[in-house]
XYZ file of C-alpha atoms in Angstrom:
588
model
C -253.631 26.231 -202.490
C -251.816 24.153 -199.807
C -248.095 22.616 -201.437
C -246.202 19.850 -199.480
C -243.556 18.684 -200.407
C -242.458 16.476 -202.683
C -240.026 14.010 -202.421
C -238.094 11.617 -204.436
C -240.033 8.079 -204.071
C -236.042 6.776 -203.306
C -236.088 9.380 -199.940
C -240.040 8.502 -199.401
C -239.633 5.386 -199.036
C -235.935 5.279 -196.736
C -238.759 8.012 -194.510
C -241.315 4.810 -194.781
C -239.243 2.217 -192.977
C -238.085 4.251 -190.886
C -241.417 4.612 -189.165
C -242.137 1.385 -189.678
C -239.047 0.305 -186.839
C -236.155 -1.046 -190.031
C -232.415 -0.982 -188.130
C -231.420 -3.903 -190.730
C -231.720 -4.092 -194.507
C -230.089 -7.418 -196.273
C -229.858 -6.743 -199.700
C -228.366 -7.126 -203.377
C -227.964 -3.921 -205.713
C -228.434 -4.098 -208.868
C -229.678 -1.459 -212.297
C -233.174 -0.943 -211.033
C -232.553 -0.494 -207.842
C -229.422 1.700 -208.243
C -231.514 4.929 -206.600
C -232.328 3.250 -203.474
C -229.595 2.461 -203.756
C -228.207 6.495 -203.923
C -230.315 7.710 -201.131
C -229.164 4.793 -198.773
C -225.405 5.718 -199.306
C -225.967 8.873 -198.415
C -228.012 8.260 -194.927
C -227.271 6.369 -191.728
C -230.345 5.433 -190.041
C -230.781 1.971 -191.619
C -227.689 -0.280 -191.158
C -227.730 -2.664 -194.532
C -226.129 -5.807 -194.413
C -224.641 -7.087 -198.496
C -225.437 -10.577 -198.837
C -223.547 -12.697 -201.885
C -227.801 -14.201 -203.052
C -230.481 -13.108 -202.703
C -231.840 -15.898 -201.691
C -229.793 -15.439 -198.323
C -230.501 -12.259 -197.800
C -235.064 -13.396 -197.820
C -233.725 -16.148 -194.842
C -231.721 -13.571 -193.244
C -234.646 -11.455 -192.113
C -236.087 -14.380 -191.791
C -233.782 -14.707 -188.965
C -233.705 -11.131 -188.320
C -237.583 -11.608 -188.223
C -238.544 -15.068 -185.639
C -235.533 -13.533 -183.326
C -236.567 -10.092 -182.571
C -240.469 -11.066 -183.202
C -240.408 -7.997 -184.982
C -240.371 -7.589 -189.650
C -238.066 -8.334 -191.728
C -237.065 -6.282 -194.330
C -235.701 -7.530 -197.689
C -233.948 -4.809 -201.272
C -233.094 -6.563 -204.101
C -233.236 -5.710 -207.801
C -235.691 -7.063 -210.827
C -234.889 -10.064 -212.856
C -233.321 -12.103 -212.216
C -232.403 -10.347 -207.562
C -236.229 -11.169 -207.598
C -236.493 -14.309 -208.402
C -233.777 -15.560 -206.176
C -235.888 -14.723 -203.783
C -238.039 -16.983 -204.959
C -237.129 -19.865 -202.195
C -236.689 -17.313 -199.043
C -240.619 -15.367 -199.525
C -242.095 -19.403 -199.810
C -240.383 -20.124 -197.458
C -241.433 -17.521 -194.691
C -245.052 -18.243 -196.249
C -245.247 -21.348 -195.098
C -243.286 -21.163 -191.361
C -245.192 -17.350 -191.187
C -242.555 -15.868 -190.920
C -243.734 -11.072 -191.197
C -241.281 -10.321 -194.259
C -241.438 -7.386 -196.040
C -239.467 -7.442 -199.848
C -239.351 -4.495 -202.064
C -237.803 -5.380 -205.577
C -237.138 -2.801 -208.174
C -239.083 -3.466 -211.546
C -237.995 -1.966 -215.184
C -239.462 1.456 -215.954
C -243.842 1.774 -215.798
C -243.431 2.594 -219.855
C -241.200 -1.476 -219.868
C -243.303 -3.226 -217.898
C -244.808 -6.418 -220.466
C -242.091 -5.236 -222.509
C -239.359 -8.087 -221.506
C -237.691 -5.509 -221.264
C -233.804 -6.011 -219.651
C -233.814 -8.129 -216.140
C -237.796 -7.925 -216.254
C -239.440 -10.436 -214.434
C -243.590 -10.697 -213.549
C -242.514 -11.386 -210.188
C -245.627 -9.591 -208.371
C -247.817 -13.126 -210.719
C -244.531 -14.720 -209.812
C -245.027 -14.728 -206.027
C -248.126 -14.415 -205.993
C -249.105 -18.312 -204.297
C -246.058 -17.393 -202.219
C -246.805 -14.258 -200.691
C -249.379 -13.000 -198.112
C -250.349 -10.255 -200.774
C -248.437 -8.661 -203.003
C -248.340 -4.965 -204.151
C -247.392 -3.163 -208.032
C -246.750 0.653 -207.057
C -247.373 2.624 -210.341
C -247.820 5.520 -208.518
C -245.108 7.753 -206.539
C -248.039 9.258 -204.662
C -249.657 6.184 -203.217
C -245.971 4.120 -202.600
C -246.060 5.601 -198.360
C -249.943 4.450 -197.629
C -248.313 1.355 -200.081
C -245.309 1.158 -197.578
C -247.091 0.892 -194.350
C -249.607 -1.170 -195.284
C -246.803 -3.624 -195.936
C -245.972 -3.564 -193.081
C -249.328 -3.713 -191.773
C -250.707 -7.451 -193.325
C -247.401 -8.921 -192.669
C -247.464 -8.508 -189.147
C -250.853 -8.880 -188.150
C -253.172 -12.050 -188.558
C -251.242 -14.656 -189.515
C -248.045 -13.103 -190.365
C -245.857 -14.039 -193.781
C -243.963 -12.642 -196.395
C -245.447 -9.093 -198.280
C -243.333 -8.062 -201.638
C -243.619 -4.574 -202.870
C -242.256 -4.079 -206.769
C -241.024 -0.983 -207.356
C -240.983 0.685 -210.825
C -237.620 2.533 -211.903
C -239.509 5.954 -213.034
C -242.105 5.467 -209.528
C -239.017 5.136 -207.581
C -236.948 8.977 -209.191
C -240.659 10.206 -209.272
C -241.459 13.144 -206.990
C -244.530 12.400 -204.440
C -246.090 13.347 -201.395
C -245.864 11.736 -198.000
C -248.100 9.880 -196.362
C -247.335 8.891 -192.381
C -248.458 5.926 -191.276
C -251.076 6.902 -188.616
C -252.978 8.665 -192.271
C -253.396 4.774 -193.150
C -255.868 3.122 -192.147
C -255.793 -0.352 -193.146
C -259.194 -2.643 -193.893
C -257.541 -5.906 -192.707
C -258.300 -6.422 -189.904
C -258.209 -9.507 -187.946
C -260.548 -11.596 -184.734
C -257.701 -11.136 -182.183
C -259.759 -11.406 -178.900
C -261.495 -15.150 -179.410
C -265.577 -15.907 -178.686
C -266.045 -16.406 -175.071
C -268.573 -18.609 -175.429
C -266.284 -21.233 -177.045
C -263.947 -20.579 -175.033
C -266.224 -21.583 -172.485
C -267.333 -24.555 -174.643
C -263.247 -25.744 -175.037
C -262.509 -24.995 -170.603
C -265.645 -27.437 -169.773
C -264.239 -30.044 -172.243
C -261.035 -29.402 -170.911
C -261.591 -29.657 -167.382
C -263.475 -33.111 -167.852
C -260.878 -34.877 -169.713
C -259.697 -38.231 -168.132
C -257.046 -38.218 -170.211
C -256.295 -34.818 -172.455
C -252.815 -33.892 -174.737
C -252.603 -29.718 -175.266
C -250.379 -29.952 -179.307
C -249.045 -26.667 -179.337
C -247.323 -25.182 -182.814
C -244.551 -22.251 -183.881
C -247.877 -20.376 -183.399
C -247.982 -18.772 -180.212
C -244.569 -18.028 -180.509
C -245.280 -15.998 -183.283
C -248.249 -14.934 -180.792
C -244.716 -13.747 -178.650
C -243.296 -14.401 -175.768
C -246.191 -13.509 -173.681
C -248.009 -16.407 -175.499
C -245.392 -18.815 -174.408
C -245.827 -17.167 -170.581
C -249.754 -18.054 -170.652
C -248.628 -21.321 -172.273
C -246.932 -22.213 -169.986
C -248.933 -21.364 -167.046
C -252.258 -22.740 -167.879
C -250.795 -25.917 -169.058
C -248.860 -26.073 -165.502
C -252.227 -25.120 -164.278
C -253.772 -28.132 -166.247
C -250.842 -30.387 -164.985
C -251.820 -32.025 -168.133
C -249.218 -33.164 -171.111
C -248.414 -31.092 -173.686
C -246.193 -31.605 -176.950
C -244.686 -29.691 -179.354
C -244.995 -29.130 -183.204
C -240.949 -29.468 -185.235
C -242.099 -24.782 -185.222
C -243.088 -24.985 -181.174
C -240.389 -25.657 -180.145
C -239.019 -23.565 -177.088
C -242.974 -22.212 -176.634
C -243.433 -24.480 -174.096
C -239.662 -25.168 -171.508
C -238.364 -28.530 -172.733
C -236.790 -29.380 -169.566
C -240.192 -29.770 -167.577
C -241.627 -32.369 -166.298
C -244.980 -32.238 -168.246
C -243.355 -31.628 -171.394
C -243.638 -34.901 -173.657
C -240.787 -33.733 -176.296
C -241.188 -32.973 -179.696
C -244.051 -35.195 -181.983
C -245.028 -36.017 -185.542
C -242.950 -38.789 -187.971
C -239.508 -38.376 -185.984
C -241.296 -37.576 -182.426
C -241.557 -39.258 -179.495
C -243.211 -42.199 -178.628
C -244.690 -41.220 -175.380
C -245.863 -37.464 -177.102
C -246.575 -40.255 -180.947
C -249.197 -42.375 -178.213
C -250.474 -39.668 -176.217
C -251.802 -38.141 -179.824
C -253.364 -40.768 -180.765
C -255.235 -42.399 -177.391
C -255.992 -39.232 -176.045
C -259.434 -37.766 -175.303
C -259.426 -34.424 -175.488
C -256.944 -33.014 -177.741
C -255.781 -29.254 -177.180
C -254.319 -27.479 -180.919
C -253.243 -23.857 -179.862
C -251.445 -22.584 -182.281
C -250.933 -24.991 -184.712
C -252.128 -26.627 -188.224
C -252.408 -29.647 -188.278
C -249.715 -30.708 -190.409
C -249.509 -33.928 -192.671
C -245.950 -34.561 -190.647
C -247.556 -34.677 -187.564
C -250.849 -36.405 -188.262
C -248.996 -39.590 -189.547
C -252.191 -41.018 -191.938
C -255.500 -38.404 -191.399
C -258.614 -41.734 -191.397
C -255.659 -42.582 -187.891
C -255.440 -39.852 -186.464
C -256.373 -39.586 -183.263
C -259.786 -41.683 -183.236
C -261.066 -41.317 -179.860
C -260.535 -37.445 -179.185
C -262.318 -34.245 -179.102
C -260.568 -31.877 -180.777
C -260.112 -28.366 -179.959
C -258.011 -25.723 -181.862
C -257.333 -22.233 -181.414
C -255.578 -20.505 -184.891
C -256.171 -16.546 -185.845
C -256.597 -17.821 -188.868
C -260.073 -18.716 -189.557
C -258.663 -21.198 -192.366
C -256.187 -22.979 -190.891
C -259.248 -25.004 -188.272
C -261.585 -27.457 -190.272
C -258.552 -27.878 -193.341
C -257.265 -30.559 -193.096
C -258.831 -31.854 -189.674
C -261.983 -31.992 -188.470
C -262.157 -30.432 -185.439
C -265.223 -29.889 -182.793
C -264.402 -26.827 -180.740
C -262.802 -23.933 -183.072
C -261.685 -20.876 -181.211
C -260.645 -17.727 -184.386
C -258.831 -15.516 -182.387
C -254.434 -14.786 -181.102
C -253.892 -17.394 -178.847
C -252.333 -14.803 -176.739
C -255.900 -12.734 -175.675
C -257.462 -16.957 -176.594
C -254.806 -18.266 -173.692
C -255.699 -15.383 -170.988
C -259.479 -15.647 -171.031
C -259.284 -19.181 -170.986
C -257.150 -18.698 -167.474
C -259.543 -16.207 -167.047
C -262.416 -18.478 -166.713
C -260.809 -21.413 -165.009
C -259.197 -19.614 -162.453
C -263.140 -18.406 -161.986
C -264.426 -21.859 -162.038
C -262.063 -23.364 -160.451
C -263.288 -27.108 -162.550
C -262.570 -30.486 -160.814
C -260.845 -33.174 -162.592
C -260.564 -36.500 -162.684
C -258.382 -36.384 -160.286
C -257.923 -40.618 -160.464
C -258.302 -40.786 -164.366
C -255.655 -37.696 -164.987
C -253.205 -40.545 -162.981
C -254.147 -43.514 -164.770
C -253.645 -41.532 -167.608
C -250.162 -40.082 -166.160
C -249.246 -43.740 -165.738
C -249.323 -44.936 -169.420
C -247.634 -41.813 -170.393
C -244.733 -42.505 -167.968
C -245.056 -46.358 -169.357
C -244.267 -45.077 -173.227
C -241.850 -43.077 -171.543
C -239.622 -45.030 -169.910
C -239.305 -46.818 -174.111
C -236.951 -44.819 -173.798
C -237.891 -43.873 -177.875
C -234.248 -41.024 -178.016
C -231.711 -43.770 -177.315
C -229.013 -44.936 -179.838
C -226.064 -47.615 -179.493
C -222.900 -45.494 -178.060
C -220.046 -45.897 -179.178
C -216.222 -44.673 -177.896
C -214.734 -45.419 -181.793
C -216.990 -43.441 -184.403
C -218.673 -39.610 -183.441
C -222.749 -40.794 -182.999
C -224.479 -37.871 -184.238
C -226.590 -37.947 -181.602
C -223.668 -37.544 -179.567
C -222.450 -34.659 -181.034
C -225.669 -32.736 -180.183
C -226.279 -33.922 -176.783
C -222.619 -32.776 -176.017
C -223.221 -29.397 -178.045
C -226.702 -29.031 -176.241
C -224.899 -30.025 -173.143
C -221.837 -27.508 -173.297
C -223.467 -24.466 -174.807
C -227.075 -24.296 -172.357
C -225.663 -22.318 -170.006
C -225.114 -19.136 -173.026
C -228.614 -19.265 -173.832
C -227.685 -19.943 -177.694
C -229.153 -19.032 -180.673
C -229.594 -22.726 -183.159
C -230.309 -22.161 -186.377
C -230.472 -25.875 -188.799
C -230.686 -26.676 -192.172
C -232.488 -29.370 -193.126
C -232.133 -33.348 -192.908
C -230.742 -35.625 -190.793
C -229.471 -33.323 -188.177
C -232.133 -31.133 -188.404
C -234.497 -34.358 -186.570
C -231.298 -35.372 -184.497
C -231.371 -31.438 -183.648
C -235.314 -31.535 -182.006
C -234.867 -34.202 -180.486
C -231.905 -33.767 -178.252
C -232.117 -30.017 -177.393
C -234.345 -29.280 -174.836
C -235.184 -25.744 -175.674
C -236.446 -23.854 -172.696
C -237.390 -20.569 -174.486
C -239.094 -19.233 -177.699
C -237.828 -17.295 -180.249
C -234.536 -19.541 -179.563
C -235.028 -22.336 -182.588
C -234.714 -21.448 -185.859
C -235.590 -23.554 -188.802
C -237.111 -24.102 -191.755
C -240.350 -26.544 -190.849
C -243.374 -26.001 -193.737
C -240.639 -25.913 -197.192
C -237.894 -27.544 -195.351
C -235.154 -25.632 -197.020
C -231.803 -26.498 -197.551
C -229.754 -24.215 -197.735
C -231.948 -22.237 -194.460
C -229.438 -22.188 -191.108
C -226.720 -20.209 -192.626
C -228.228 -16.975 -193.227
C -230.509 -17.610 -191.139
C -228.421 -17.794 -188.147
C -225.998 -14.554 -190.817
C -229.494 -12.798 -189.733
C -230.158 -13.404 -185.858
C -226.421 -12.222 -185.168
C -227.117 -9.567 -187.124
C -230.440 -8.681 -184.494
C -228.070 -10.024 -181.439
C -224.619 -9.024 -181.665
C -223.273 -9.876 -178.049
C -225.050 -13.653 -178.682
C -223.961 -17.400 -179.215
C -225.309 -18.168 -183.068
C -225.293 -21.603 -183.977
C -226.342 -23.254 -186.978
C -226.717 -27.048 -187.377
C -225.885 -28.661 -190.922
C -225.340 -31.076 -193.094
C -222.446 -31.392 -195.123
C -225.517 -31.342 -198.470
C -227.379 -28.910 -197.139
C -224.325 -25.928 -196.033
C -223.250 -25.725 -199.823
C -226.795 -24.731 -200.729
C -225.815 -20.871 -199.231
C -221.778 -21.069 -198.909
C -220.974 -18.447 -200.266
C -222.661 -16.173 -196.901
C -219.259 -17.567 -195.410
C -218.213 -14.051 -196.728
C -220.943 -11.635 -195.213
C -220.462 -13.546 -192.203
C -216.372 -12.228 -192.119
C -217.160 -9.229 -193.966
C -219.927 -7.979 -191.673
C -217.990 -9.515 -188.233
C -221.024 -11.747 -187.578
C -218.875 -14.636 -185.677
C -221.559 -17.532 -186.402
C -220.633 -21.038 -185.428
C -221.301 -23.482 -187.911
C -221.565 -27.257 -186.941
C -221.833 -29.464 -189.818
C -222.348 -33.266 -188.736
C -221.165 -34.877 -192.630
C -222.150 -38.160 -192.959
C -220.426 -38.397 -196.710
C -224.456 -38.421 -197.961
C -227.317 -36.525 -198.225
C -228.926 -38.638 -194.529
C -232.705 -37.516 -194.919
C -232.674 -39.271 -198.117
C -230.312 -41.951 -198.241
C -232.223 -42.495 -194.718
C -235.769 -42.348 -197.371
C -234.109 -44.882 -199.345
C -232.388 -48.120 -197.430
C -236.542 -47.640 -195.490
C -238.544 -47.335 -198.241
C -236.400 -47.811 -202.082
C -234.983 -51.137 -200.919
C -231.767 -49.930 -200.086
C -231.230 -49.066 -203.561
C -229.013 -45.221 -202.768
C -229.623 -43.382 -206.215
C -227.194 -40.380 -206.153
C -227.668 -39.933 -202.185
C -224.243 -40.324 -201.516
C -221.390 -37.246 -202.756
C -218.346 -38.500 -203.878
C -216.695 -35.828 -203.423
C -216.778 -32.527 -200.768
C -214.566 -30.077 -200.472
C -212.332 -29.568 -197.189
C -214.012 -28.097 -194.291
C -211.203 -26.715 -192.396
C -209.261 -25.186 -195.834
C -212.958 -24.322 -197.103
C -213.313 -22.073 -193.597
C -209.318 -20.471 -194.070
C -210.523 -19.444 -197.633
C -212.717 -17.085 -196.722
C -211.041 -15.538 -193.599
C -212.449 -18.110 -190.849
C -211.341 -20.129 -188.612
C -211.660 -24.014 -189.463
C -211.988 -26.593 -187.062
C -212.314 -30.536 -187.198
C -213.143 -33.986 -184.612
C -212.701 -37.754 -186.002
C -212.900 -38.474 -182.437
C -216.167 -38.945 -180.256
C -213.517 -38.046 -177.758
C -212.165 -34.516 -179.425
C -215.662 -34.060 -179.547
C -215.603 -31.495 -176.471
C -212.286 -29.792 -176.565
C -213.575 -28.809 -180.344
C -215.868 -27.046 -179.153
C -214.380 -25.662 -176.630
C -212.196 -24.235 -178.282
C -215.367 -23.327 -181.272
C -217.054 -21.122 -178.080
C -213.581 -19.450 -177.595
C -212.814 -17.947 -180.896
C -214.718 -14.522 -181.424
C -215.187 -14.454 -185.093
C -217.363 -16.989 -187.692
C -215.967 -20.749 -187.195
C -217.259 -23.855 -189.407
C -216.479 -27.113 -187.022
C -216.579 -30.768 -189.019
C -217.565 -33.326 -187.231
C -217.353 -36.411 -189.030
C -220.047 -38.365 -188.128
C -221.554 -42.425 -188.857
C -223.076 -42.518 -192.257
C -225.030 -45.211 -191.403
C -227.703 -43.782 -188.651
C -230.272 -43.073 -188.655
C -233.391 -40.921 -187.838
C -235.619 -42.964 -185.061
C -238.301 -43.232 -183.796
C -240.012 -42.686 -187.125
C -243.781 -43.066 -188.570
C -243.507 -44.834 -191.855
C -245.007 -43.118 -194.559
C -249.463 -43.816 -195.043
C -248.496 -44.845 -190.954
C -250.518 -43.880 -187.308
C -248.793 -42.436 -184.254
C -249.660 -46.155 -182.787
C -247.146 -47.431 -185.408
C -243.805 -45.951 -184.599
C -240.892 -47.471 -186.196
C -238.568 -47.236 -183.001
C -235.649 -48.035 -184.820
C -232.887 -50.482 -186.577
C -234.249 -53.521 -185.364
C -238.097 -52.722 -185.148
C -238.053 -53.212 -188.815
C -241.589 -55.365 -189.090
C -243.285 -55.536 -192.299
C -246.408 -54.981 -190.830
C -245.042 -52.086 -189.318
C -243.939 -50.763 -192.491
C -246.832 -49.925 -194.397
C -245.963 -51.668 -198.255
C -243.082 -50.107 -200.562
C -246.202 -48.458 -202.403
C -247.976 -46.814 -199.885
C -244.238 -44.994 -198.929
C -243.413 -43.703 -202.306
C -246.071 -42.270 -202.640
C -245.458 -39.757 -199.879
C -242.803 -37.374 -199.362
């Protein structure tokens, strides 16, 4: 009889993480995970970043994962530690971010007894994780960890939670290496050739085509983004990106129409409405993109390439579905395109581009300039002009500042734009930037924030200072929850119920209190100097810009409206363009 060497559950766990290629764990200790932390303190293969709140640990792991393409890793204790992580898990689920979250749990004998710091975290997180596990046997621990990482990174990525009762972590068991674990979860990555040929044929015959590309291409990896760029340039056809897809196709390319959707450009939304062939790649026809579904792109044949079969025909019926990883599918589409060398309808395409140039000429992102007050759009444009040579990583919080950043930054490479799209989590940006800076210590990492969002996880300033993470935080302070105020102005008769905060901290003093650097600009002519000073300092910095409180994000598709019914600016507020107050109130 062969005796295998046994190890403690905590030792097995850490060995499994190392074998999965984990280098950094974001976490916060507590009673149920003390045996794991004890083991963590005895080794130096895994780096631990101590956050100040568990929600921030998950967002930091998201930032780490999204800027590297690796699986993010989180370690929190049971009960409140685990429930604090729920918002981060829901965010990762909405935006398809690969994470493994390890939660402590009370010993198996106490589960269901309302023990101290007990929460049914597998029950609580079932709807907001891709998969979750409660480990009941130390011998199954290694296998579970390996499978969790496989599930998180395969197919459409997402967060996976492993609940670890204290007796399982303290007990002894055998270790299995990743090579011994075969998972039954193997999503299809190669698209069926017949579907790909059908898609190519449709694109080749198009008179008014548009590529509609989302975050799935970025999740697939830089190779998929290169193939996308190659294919779009081969066809010479226009391309628009979703909020989550920014950077997948170069923002400076003349074929790029800008972002589409609720606050997208006029040309992108009009092209979506009037096109005859739509090529959706790694996008999910989200309600922020489509506007009113029954008026969405009424004259187009739709191709939908997605790794997640459940996303196809979910919101919008399509004509040619292709299930597969877009890197593989795009590679095959390029091969078929080259082999066929299709003759395009050049005359129709010239007419389509002429129409697009007319829409472009409207210049839907223009705004009234000012020498007196800092316009938020101006602040973003100056930030871009002064930092673009450094290829910065840009994170955002959620609100007006997020939309202005998406509109006015021209992102040329993937993995450099990190924002909370699906869940819209205020408080995402600062911890996400922390995760990015951890992964890329020498890079310029900027978090564009609003004064309301930044206060959701402001405690993480202490984490930045402790771990020497020189993140730059740019706060567009307009004294309001700006996006809430905008909707109240446009849809709720300018009744500003609870959207104005009468009291904010002095952000310069606050930065100082945390041991960081605080800077402020109140006039447009101070903006450049402040940004230069911010970049000259190798420490965490908060820059507060006092911006125009009355500025709104335009253009805008009002709730319940269609792509061709955009409101271009405050002067374009005709009632027939706006829908009734009632229509707008239904949608968020």
